PDB file of C-alpha atoms in Angstrom:
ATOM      1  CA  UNK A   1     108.337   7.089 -54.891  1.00  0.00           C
ATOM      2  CA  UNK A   2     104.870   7.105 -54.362  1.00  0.00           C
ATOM      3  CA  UNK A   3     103.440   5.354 -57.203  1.00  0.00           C
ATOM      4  CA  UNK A   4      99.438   6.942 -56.309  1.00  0.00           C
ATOM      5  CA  UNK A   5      99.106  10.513 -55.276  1.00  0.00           C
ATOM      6  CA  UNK A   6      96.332  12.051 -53.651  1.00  0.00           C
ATOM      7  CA  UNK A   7      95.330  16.232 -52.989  1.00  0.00           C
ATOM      8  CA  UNK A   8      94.649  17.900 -51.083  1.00  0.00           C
ATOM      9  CA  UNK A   9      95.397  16.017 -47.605  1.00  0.00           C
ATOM     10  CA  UNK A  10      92.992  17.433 -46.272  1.00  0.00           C
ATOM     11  CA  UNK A  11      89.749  19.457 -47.099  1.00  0.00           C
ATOM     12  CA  UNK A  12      86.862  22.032 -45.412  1.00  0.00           C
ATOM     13  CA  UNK A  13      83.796  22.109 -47.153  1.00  0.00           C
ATOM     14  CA  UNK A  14      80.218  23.271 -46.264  1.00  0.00           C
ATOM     15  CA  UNK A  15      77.364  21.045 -45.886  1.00  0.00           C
ATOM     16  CA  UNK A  16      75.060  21.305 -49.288  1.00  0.00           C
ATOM     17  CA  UNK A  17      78.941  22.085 -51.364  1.00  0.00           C
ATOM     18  CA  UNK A  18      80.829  19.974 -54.081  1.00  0.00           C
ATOM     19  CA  UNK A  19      83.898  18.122 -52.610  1.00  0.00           C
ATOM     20  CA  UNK A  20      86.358  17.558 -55.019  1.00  0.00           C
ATOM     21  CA  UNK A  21      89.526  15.134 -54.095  1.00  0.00           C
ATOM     22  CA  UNK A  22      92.216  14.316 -56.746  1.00  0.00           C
ATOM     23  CA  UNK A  23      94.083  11.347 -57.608  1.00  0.00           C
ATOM     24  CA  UNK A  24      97.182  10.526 -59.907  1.00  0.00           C
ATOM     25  CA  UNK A  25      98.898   7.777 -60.536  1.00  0.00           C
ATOM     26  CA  UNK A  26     102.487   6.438 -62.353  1.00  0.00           C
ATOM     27  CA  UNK A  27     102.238   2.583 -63.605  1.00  0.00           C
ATOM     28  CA  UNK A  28     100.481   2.368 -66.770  1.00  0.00           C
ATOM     29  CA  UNK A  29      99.402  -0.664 -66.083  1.00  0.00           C
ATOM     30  CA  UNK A  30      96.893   0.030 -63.706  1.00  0.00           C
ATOM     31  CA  UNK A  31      93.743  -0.594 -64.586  1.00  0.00           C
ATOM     32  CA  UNK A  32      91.548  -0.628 -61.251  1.00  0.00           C
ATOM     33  CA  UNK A  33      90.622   2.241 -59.069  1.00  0.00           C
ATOM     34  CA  UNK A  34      88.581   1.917 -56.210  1.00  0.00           C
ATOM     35  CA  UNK A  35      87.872   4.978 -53.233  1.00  0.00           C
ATOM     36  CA  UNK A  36      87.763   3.761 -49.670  1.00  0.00           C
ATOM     37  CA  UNK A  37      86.219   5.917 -47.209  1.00  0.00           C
ATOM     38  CA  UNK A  38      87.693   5.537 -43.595  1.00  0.00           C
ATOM     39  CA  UNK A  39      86.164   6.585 -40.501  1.00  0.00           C
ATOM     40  CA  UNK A  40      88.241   7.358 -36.682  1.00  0.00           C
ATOM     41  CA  UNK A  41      88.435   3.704 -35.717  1.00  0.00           C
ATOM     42  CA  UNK A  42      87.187   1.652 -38.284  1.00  0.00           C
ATOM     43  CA  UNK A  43      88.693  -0.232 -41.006  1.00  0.00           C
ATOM     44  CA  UNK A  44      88.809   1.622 -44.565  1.00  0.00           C
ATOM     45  CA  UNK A  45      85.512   0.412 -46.630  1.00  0.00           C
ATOM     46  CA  UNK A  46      84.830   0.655 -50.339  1.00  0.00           C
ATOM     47  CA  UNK A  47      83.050   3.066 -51.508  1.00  0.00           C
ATOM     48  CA  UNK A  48      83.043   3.773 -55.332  1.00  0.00           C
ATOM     49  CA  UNK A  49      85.237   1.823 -57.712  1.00  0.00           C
ATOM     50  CA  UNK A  50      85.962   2.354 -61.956  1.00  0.00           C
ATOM     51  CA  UNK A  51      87.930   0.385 -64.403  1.00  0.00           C
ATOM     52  CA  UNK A  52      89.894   1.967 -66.792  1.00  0.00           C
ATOM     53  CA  UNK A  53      87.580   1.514 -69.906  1.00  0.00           C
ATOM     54  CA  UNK A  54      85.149   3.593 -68.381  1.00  0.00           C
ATOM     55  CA  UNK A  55      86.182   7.791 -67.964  1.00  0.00           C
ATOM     56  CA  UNK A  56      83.001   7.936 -65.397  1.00  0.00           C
ATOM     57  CA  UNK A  57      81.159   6.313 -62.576  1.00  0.00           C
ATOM     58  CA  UNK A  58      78.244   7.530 -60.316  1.00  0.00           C
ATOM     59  CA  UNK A  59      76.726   5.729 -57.245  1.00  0.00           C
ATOM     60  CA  UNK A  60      74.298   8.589 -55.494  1.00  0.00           C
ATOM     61  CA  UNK A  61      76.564  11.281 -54.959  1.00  0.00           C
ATOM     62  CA  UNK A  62      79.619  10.027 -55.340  1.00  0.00           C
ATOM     63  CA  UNK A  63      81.180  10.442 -58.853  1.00  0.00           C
ATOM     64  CA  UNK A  64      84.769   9.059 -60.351  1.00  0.00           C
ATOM     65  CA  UNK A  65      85.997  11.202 -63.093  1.00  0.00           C
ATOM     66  CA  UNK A  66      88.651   8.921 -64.840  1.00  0.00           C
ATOM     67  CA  UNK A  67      91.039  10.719 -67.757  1.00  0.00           C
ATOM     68  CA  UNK A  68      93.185   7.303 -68.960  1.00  0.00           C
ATOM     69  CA  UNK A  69      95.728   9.170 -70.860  1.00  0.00           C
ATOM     70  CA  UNK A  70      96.597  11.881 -68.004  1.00  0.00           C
ATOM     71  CA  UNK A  71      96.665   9.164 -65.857  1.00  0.00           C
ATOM     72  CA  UNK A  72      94.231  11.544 -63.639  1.00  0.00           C
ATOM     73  CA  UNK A  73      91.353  10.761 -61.404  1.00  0.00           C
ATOM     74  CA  UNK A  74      88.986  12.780 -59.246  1.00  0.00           C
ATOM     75  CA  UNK A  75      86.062  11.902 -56.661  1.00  0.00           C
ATOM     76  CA  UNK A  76      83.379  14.339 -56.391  1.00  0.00           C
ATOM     77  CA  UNK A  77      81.204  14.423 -53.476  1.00  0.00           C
ATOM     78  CA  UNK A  78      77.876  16.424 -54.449  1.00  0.00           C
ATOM     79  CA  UNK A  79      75.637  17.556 -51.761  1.00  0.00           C
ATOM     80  CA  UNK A  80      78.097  17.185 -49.109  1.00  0.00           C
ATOM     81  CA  UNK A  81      76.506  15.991 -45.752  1.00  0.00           C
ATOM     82  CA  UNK A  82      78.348  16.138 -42.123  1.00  0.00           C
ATOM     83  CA  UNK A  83      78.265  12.473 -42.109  1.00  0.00           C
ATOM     84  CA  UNK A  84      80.507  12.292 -45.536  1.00  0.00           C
ATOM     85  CA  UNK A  85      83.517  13.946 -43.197  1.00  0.00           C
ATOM     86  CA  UNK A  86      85.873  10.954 -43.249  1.00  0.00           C
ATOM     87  CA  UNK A  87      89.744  10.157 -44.682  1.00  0.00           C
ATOM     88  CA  UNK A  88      89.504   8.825 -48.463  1.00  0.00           C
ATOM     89  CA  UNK A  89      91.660   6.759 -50.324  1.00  0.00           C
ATOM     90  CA  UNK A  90      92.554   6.408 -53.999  1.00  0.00           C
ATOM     91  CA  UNK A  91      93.878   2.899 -54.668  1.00  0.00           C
ATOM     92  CA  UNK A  92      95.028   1.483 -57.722  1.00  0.00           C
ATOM     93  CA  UNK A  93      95.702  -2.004 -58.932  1.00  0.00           C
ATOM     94  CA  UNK A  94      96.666  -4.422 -62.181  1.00  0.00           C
ATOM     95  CA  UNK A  95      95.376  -7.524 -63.037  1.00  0.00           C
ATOM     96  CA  UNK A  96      98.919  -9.149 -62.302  1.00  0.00           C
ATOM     97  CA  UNK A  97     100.799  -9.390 -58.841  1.00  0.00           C
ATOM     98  CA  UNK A  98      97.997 -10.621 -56.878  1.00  0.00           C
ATOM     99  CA  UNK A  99      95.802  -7.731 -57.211  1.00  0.00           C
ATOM    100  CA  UNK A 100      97.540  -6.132 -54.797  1.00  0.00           C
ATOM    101  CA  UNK A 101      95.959  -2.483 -53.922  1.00  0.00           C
ATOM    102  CA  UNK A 102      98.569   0.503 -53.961  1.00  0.00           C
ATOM    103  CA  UNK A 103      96.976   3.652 -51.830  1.00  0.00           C
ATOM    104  CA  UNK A 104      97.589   7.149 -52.000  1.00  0.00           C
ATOM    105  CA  UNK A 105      98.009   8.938 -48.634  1.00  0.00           C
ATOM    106  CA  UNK A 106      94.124   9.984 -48.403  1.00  0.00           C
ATOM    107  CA  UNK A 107      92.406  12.886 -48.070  1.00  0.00           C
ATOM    108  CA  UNK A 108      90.887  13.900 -44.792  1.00  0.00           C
ATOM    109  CA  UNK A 109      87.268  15.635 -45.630  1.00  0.00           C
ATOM    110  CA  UNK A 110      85.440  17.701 -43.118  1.00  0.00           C
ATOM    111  CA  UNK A 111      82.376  18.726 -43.928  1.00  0.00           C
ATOM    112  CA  UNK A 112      81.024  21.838 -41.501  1.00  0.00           C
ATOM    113  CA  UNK A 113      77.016  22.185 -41.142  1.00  0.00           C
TER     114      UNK A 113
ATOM    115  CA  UNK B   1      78.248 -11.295 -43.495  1.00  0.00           C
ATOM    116  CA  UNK B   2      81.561 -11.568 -44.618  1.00  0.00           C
ATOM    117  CA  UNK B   3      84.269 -10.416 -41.830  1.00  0.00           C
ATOM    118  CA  UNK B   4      87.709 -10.156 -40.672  1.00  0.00           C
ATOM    119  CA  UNK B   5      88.765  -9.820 -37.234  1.00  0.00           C
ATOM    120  CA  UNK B   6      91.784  -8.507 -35.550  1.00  0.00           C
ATOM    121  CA  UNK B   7      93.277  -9.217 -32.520  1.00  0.00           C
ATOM    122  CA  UNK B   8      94.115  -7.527 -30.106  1.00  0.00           C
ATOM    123  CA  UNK B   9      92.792  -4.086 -30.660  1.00  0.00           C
ATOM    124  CA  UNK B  10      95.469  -2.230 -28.999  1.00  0.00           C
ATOM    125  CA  UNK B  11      98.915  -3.461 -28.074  1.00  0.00           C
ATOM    126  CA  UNK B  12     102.025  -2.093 -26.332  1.00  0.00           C
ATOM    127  CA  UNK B  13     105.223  -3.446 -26.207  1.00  0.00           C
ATOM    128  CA  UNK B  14     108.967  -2.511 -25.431  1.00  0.00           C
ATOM    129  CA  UNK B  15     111.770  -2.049 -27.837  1.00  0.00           C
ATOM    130  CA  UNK B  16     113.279  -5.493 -28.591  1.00  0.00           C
ATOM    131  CA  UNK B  17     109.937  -7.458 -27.945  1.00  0.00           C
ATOM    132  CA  UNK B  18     108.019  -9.816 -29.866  1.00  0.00           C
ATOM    133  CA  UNK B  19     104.940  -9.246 -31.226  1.00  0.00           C
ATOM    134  CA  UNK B  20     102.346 -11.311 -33.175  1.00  0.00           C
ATOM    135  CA  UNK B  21      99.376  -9.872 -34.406  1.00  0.00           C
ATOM    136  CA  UNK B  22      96.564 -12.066 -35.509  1.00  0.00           C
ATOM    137  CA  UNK B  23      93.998 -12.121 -38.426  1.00  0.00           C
ATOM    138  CA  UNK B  24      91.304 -14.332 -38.884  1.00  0.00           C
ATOM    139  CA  UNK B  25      88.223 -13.887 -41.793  1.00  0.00           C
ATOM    140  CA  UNK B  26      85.320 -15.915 -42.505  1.00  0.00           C
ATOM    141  CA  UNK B  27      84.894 -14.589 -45.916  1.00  0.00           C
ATOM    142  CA  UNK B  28      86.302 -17.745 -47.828  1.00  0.00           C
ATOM    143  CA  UNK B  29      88.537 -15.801 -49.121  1.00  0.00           C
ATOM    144  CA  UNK B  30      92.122 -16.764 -51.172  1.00  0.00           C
ATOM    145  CA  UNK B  31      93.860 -13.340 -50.508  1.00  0.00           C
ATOM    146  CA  UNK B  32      94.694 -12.145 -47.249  1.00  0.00           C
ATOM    147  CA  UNK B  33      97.163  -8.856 -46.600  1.00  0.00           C
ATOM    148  CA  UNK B  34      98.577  -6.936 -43.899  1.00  0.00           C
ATOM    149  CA  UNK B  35      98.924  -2.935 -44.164  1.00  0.00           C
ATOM    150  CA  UNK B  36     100.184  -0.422 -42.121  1.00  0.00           C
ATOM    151  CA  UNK B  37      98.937   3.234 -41.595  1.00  0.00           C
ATOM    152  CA  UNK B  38     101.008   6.137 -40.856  1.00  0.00           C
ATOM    153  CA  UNK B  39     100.328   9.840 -41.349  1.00  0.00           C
ATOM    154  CA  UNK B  40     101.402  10.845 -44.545  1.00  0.00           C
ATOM    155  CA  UNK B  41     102.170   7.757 -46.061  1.00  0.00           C
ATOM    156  CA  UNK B  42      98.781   5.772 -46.378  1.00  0.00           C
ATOM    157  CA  UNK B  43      98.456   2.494 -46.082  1.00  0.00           C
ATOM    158  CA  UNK B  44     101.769   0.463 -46.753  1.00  0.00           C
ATOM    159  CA  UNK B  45     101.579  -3.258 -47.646  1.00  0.00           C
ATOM    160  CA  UNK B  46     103.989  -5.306 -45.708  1.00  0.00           C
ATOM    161  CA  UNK B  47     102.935  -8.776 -46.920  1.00  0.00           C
ATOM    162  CA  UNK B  48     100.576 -10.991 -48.126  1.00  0.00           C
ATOM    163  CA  UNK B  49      99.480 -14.405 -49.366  1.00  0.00           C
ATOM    164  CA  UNK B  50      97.465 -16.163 -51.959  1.00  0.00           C
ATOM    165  CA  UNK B  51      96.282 -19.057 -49.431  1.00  0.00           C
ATOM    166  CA  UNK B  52      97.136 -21.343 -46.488  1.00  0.00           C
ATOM    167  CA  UNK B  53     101.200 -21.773 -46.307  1.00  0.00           C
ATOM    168  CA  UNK B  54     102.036 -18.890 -49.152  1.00  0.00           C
ATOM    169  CA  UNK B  55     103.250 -15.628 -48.605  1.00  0.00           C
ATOM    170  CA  UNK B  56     104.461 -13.135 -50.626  1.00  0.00           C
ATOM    171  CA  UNK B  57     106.408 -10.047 -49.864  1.00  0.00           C
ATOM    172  CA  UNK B  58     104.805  -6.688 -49.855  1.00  0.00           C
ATOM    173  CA  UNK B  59     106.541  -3.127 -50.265  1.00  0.00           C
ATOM    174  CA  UNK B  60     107.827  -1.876 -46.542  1.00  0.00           C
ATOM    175  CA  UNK B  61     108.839  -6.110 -45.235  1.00  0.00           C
ATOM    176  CA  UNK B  62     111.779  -5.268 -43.294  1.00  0.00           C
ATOM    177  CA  UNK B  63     111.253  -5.898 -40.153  1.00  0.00           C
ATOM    178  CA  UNK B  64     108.128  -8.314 -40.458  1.00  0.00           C
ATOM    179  CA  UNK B  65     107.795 -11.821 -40.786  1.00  0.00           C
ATOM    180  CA  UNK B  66     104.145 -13.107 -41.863  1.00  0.00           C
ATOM    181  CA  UNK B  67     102.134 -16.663 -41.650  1.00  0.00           C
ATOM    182  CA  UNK B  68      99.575 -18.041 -43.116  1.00  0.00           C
ATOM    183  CA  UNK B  69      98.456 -21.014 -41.310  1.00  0.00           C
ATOM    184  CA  UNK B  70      94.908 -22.034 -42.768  1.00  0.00           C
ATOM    185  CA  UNK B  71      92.952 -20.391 -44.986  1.00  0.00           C
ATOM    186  CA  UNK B  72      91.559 -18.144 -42.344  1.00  0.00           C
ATOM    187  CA  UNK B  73      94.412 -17.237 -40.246  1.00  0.00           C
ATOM    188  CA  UNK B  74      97.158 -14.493 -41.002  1.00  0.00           C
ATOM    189  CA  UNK B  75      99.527 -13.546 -38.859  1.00  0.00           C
ATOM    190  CA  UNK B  76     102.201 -11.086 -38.199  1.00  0.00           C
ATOM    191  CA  UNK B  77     105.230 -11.113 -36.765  1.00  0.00           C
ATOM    192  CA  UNK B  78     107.507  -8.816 -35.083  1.00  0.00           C
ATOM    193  CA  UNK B  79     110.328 -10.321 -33.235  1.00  0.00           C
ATOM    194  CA  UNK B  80     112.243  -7.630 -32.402  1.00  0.00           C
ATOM    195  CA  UNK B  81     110.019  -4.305 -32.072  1.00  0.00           C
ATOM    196  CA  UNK B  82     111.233  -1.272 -32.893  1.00  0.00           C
ATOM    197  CA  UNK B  83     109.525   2.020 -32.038  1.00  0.00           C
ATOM    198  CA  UNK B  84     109.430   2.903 -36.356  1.00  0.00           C
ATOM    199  CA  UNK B  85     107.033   0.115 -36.320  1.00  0.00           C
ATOM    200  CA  UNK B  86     104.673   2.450 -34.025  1.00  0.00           C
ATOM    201  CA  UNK B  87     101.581   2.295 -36.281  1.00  0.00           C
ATOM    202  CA  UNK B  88      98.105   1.045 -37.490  1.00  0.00           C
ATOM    203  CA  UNK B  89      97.872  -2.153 -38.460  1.00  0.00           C
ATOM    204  CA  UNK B  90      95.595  -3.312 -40.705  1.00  0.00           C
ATOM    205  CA  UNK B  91      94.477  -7.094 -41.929  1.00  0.00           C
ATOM    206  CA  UNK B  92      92.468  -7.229 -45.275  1.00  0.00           C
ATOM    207  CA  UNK B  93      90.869 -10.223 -47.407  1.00  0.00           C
ATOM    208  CA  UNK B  94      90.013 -10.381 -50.733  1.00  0.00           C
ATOM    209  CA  UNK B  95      88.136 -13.322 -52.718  1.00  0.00           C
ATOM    210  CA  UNK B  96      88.220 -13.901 -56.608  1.00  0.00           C
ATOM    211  CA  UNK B  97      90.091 -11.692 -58.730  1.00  0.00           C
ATOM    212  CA  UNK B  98      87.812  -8.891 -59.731  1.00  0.00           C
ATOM    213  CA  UNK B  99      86.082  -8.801 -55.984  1.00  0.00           C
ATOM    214  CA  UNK B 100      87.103  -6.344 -53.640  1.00  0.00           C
ATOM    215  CA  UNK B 101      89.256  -6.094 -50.325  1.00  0.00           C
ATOM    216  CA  UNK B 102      87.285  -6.347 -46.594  1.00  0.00           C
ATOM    217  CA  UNK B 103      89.304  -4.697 -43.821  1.00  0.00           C
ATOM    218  CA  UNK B 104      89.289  -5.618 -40.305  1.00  0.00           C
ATOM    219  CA  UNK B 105      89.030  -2.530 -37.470  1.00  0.00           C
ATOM    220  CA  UNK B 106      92.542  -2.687 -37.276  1.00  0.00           C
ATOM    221  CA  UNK B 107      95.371  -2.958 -34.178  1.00  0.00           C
ATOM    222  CA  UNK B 108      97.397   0.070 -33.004  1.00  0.00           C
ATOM    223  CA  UNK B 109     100.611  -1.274 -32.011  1.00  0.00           C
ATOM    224  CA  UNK B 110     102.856   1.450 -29.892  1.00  0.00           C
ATOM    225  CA  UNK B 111     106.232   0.219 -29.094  1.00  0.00           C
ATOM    226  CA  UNK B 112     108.118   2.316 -26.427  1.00  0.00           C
TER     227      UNK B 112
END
């Protein structure tokens, strides 16, 4: 059972556009959600993270919209740029078990000029 | 600048053979944890540990055997490859509790 989902797998946008990537999750005790962004050959690398007291976090133009009692998240990419076409991943941890980080399948982003 | 390294990059093996893959990071860092990537799935966690000579058991083990021999060094084991263990393999390190995981580049591991 996969205890993060992500959607779409994968997704075309244009360069200047709105990406919007989804993320769900099942344990209620999660309370940490970071985004990694992975590029072909490299490791996956953070890029935004929010805790659960918080419904919203921005860094540029990356924004987390976080809805606690859907158990719901969403990544917004504003402003797409060519260079934002990578795989992202939702991850999700609780403050027990080692902080161990569960991840969603990702979402492959292309992003066409 | 904080780093984990993974060795080798690429690696191919037969069915039945042993593999070891190695991970070494000079982060300082307690946690240390060994995905895999497949298509469709994400990244899996197979095991991990809390410091030199502790492991713990992630969610997809079977198969795996892991090590922790300092607080630098992770490895993992596969004595008896099987092609389902075909994959990306990635190392990652973590430091205090609310910090956040550093991946190595990863070793693709193709066992025919």
């Amino acid at each position: 059972q996969q205890q993060v989902r992500q959607s779409p797998q994968s997704l075309t946008v244009w360069e200047g556009e709105t990406a919007i990537l989804n993320c769900s999750y099942e344990d209620s005790t999660f309370n940490y959600f970071p985004w990694y962004q992975q590029f072909p050959g490299e490791g996956p690398a953070l890029l935004i993270s929010i805790r659960s007291v918080s419904d919203k976090k921005e860094d540029g133009r990356f924004t987390i919209f976080f809805n606690k009692r859907e158990k719901k998240l969403s990544l917004h990419i504003t402003d797409s740029q060519p260079g934002d076409s990578a795989t992202y991943f939702c991850a999700a941890s609780a403050n027990s078990a080692g902080n161990k980080l569960t991840f969603g399948i990702g979402t492959r982003v292309l992003v066409r000029p | 600048e904080a780093a984990v390294t993974q060795s080798p990059r690429n690696k191919v093996t037969v069915t039945g053979g042993n593999v070891t893959l190695s991970c070494r990071q000079t982060n300082s860092h307690n946690y240390m944890y060994w995905y895999r990537q497949d298509t469709g799935h994400g990244l899996r966690l197979i095991h991990y540990s809390y410091g030199a000579g502790n492991l713990q058991i992630g969610d997809v083990p079977d198969g795996y055997k892991a090590t922790r021999t300092t607080q630098e060094d992770f490895f993992l084991l596969l004595e008896l490859a099987s092609p389902s263990q075909t994959s990306l393999y990635f190392c990652a390190s973590k430091g205090k509790a609310n910090s956040d995981y550093t991946f190595g580049s990863g070793t693709r591991l193709l066992v025919i």
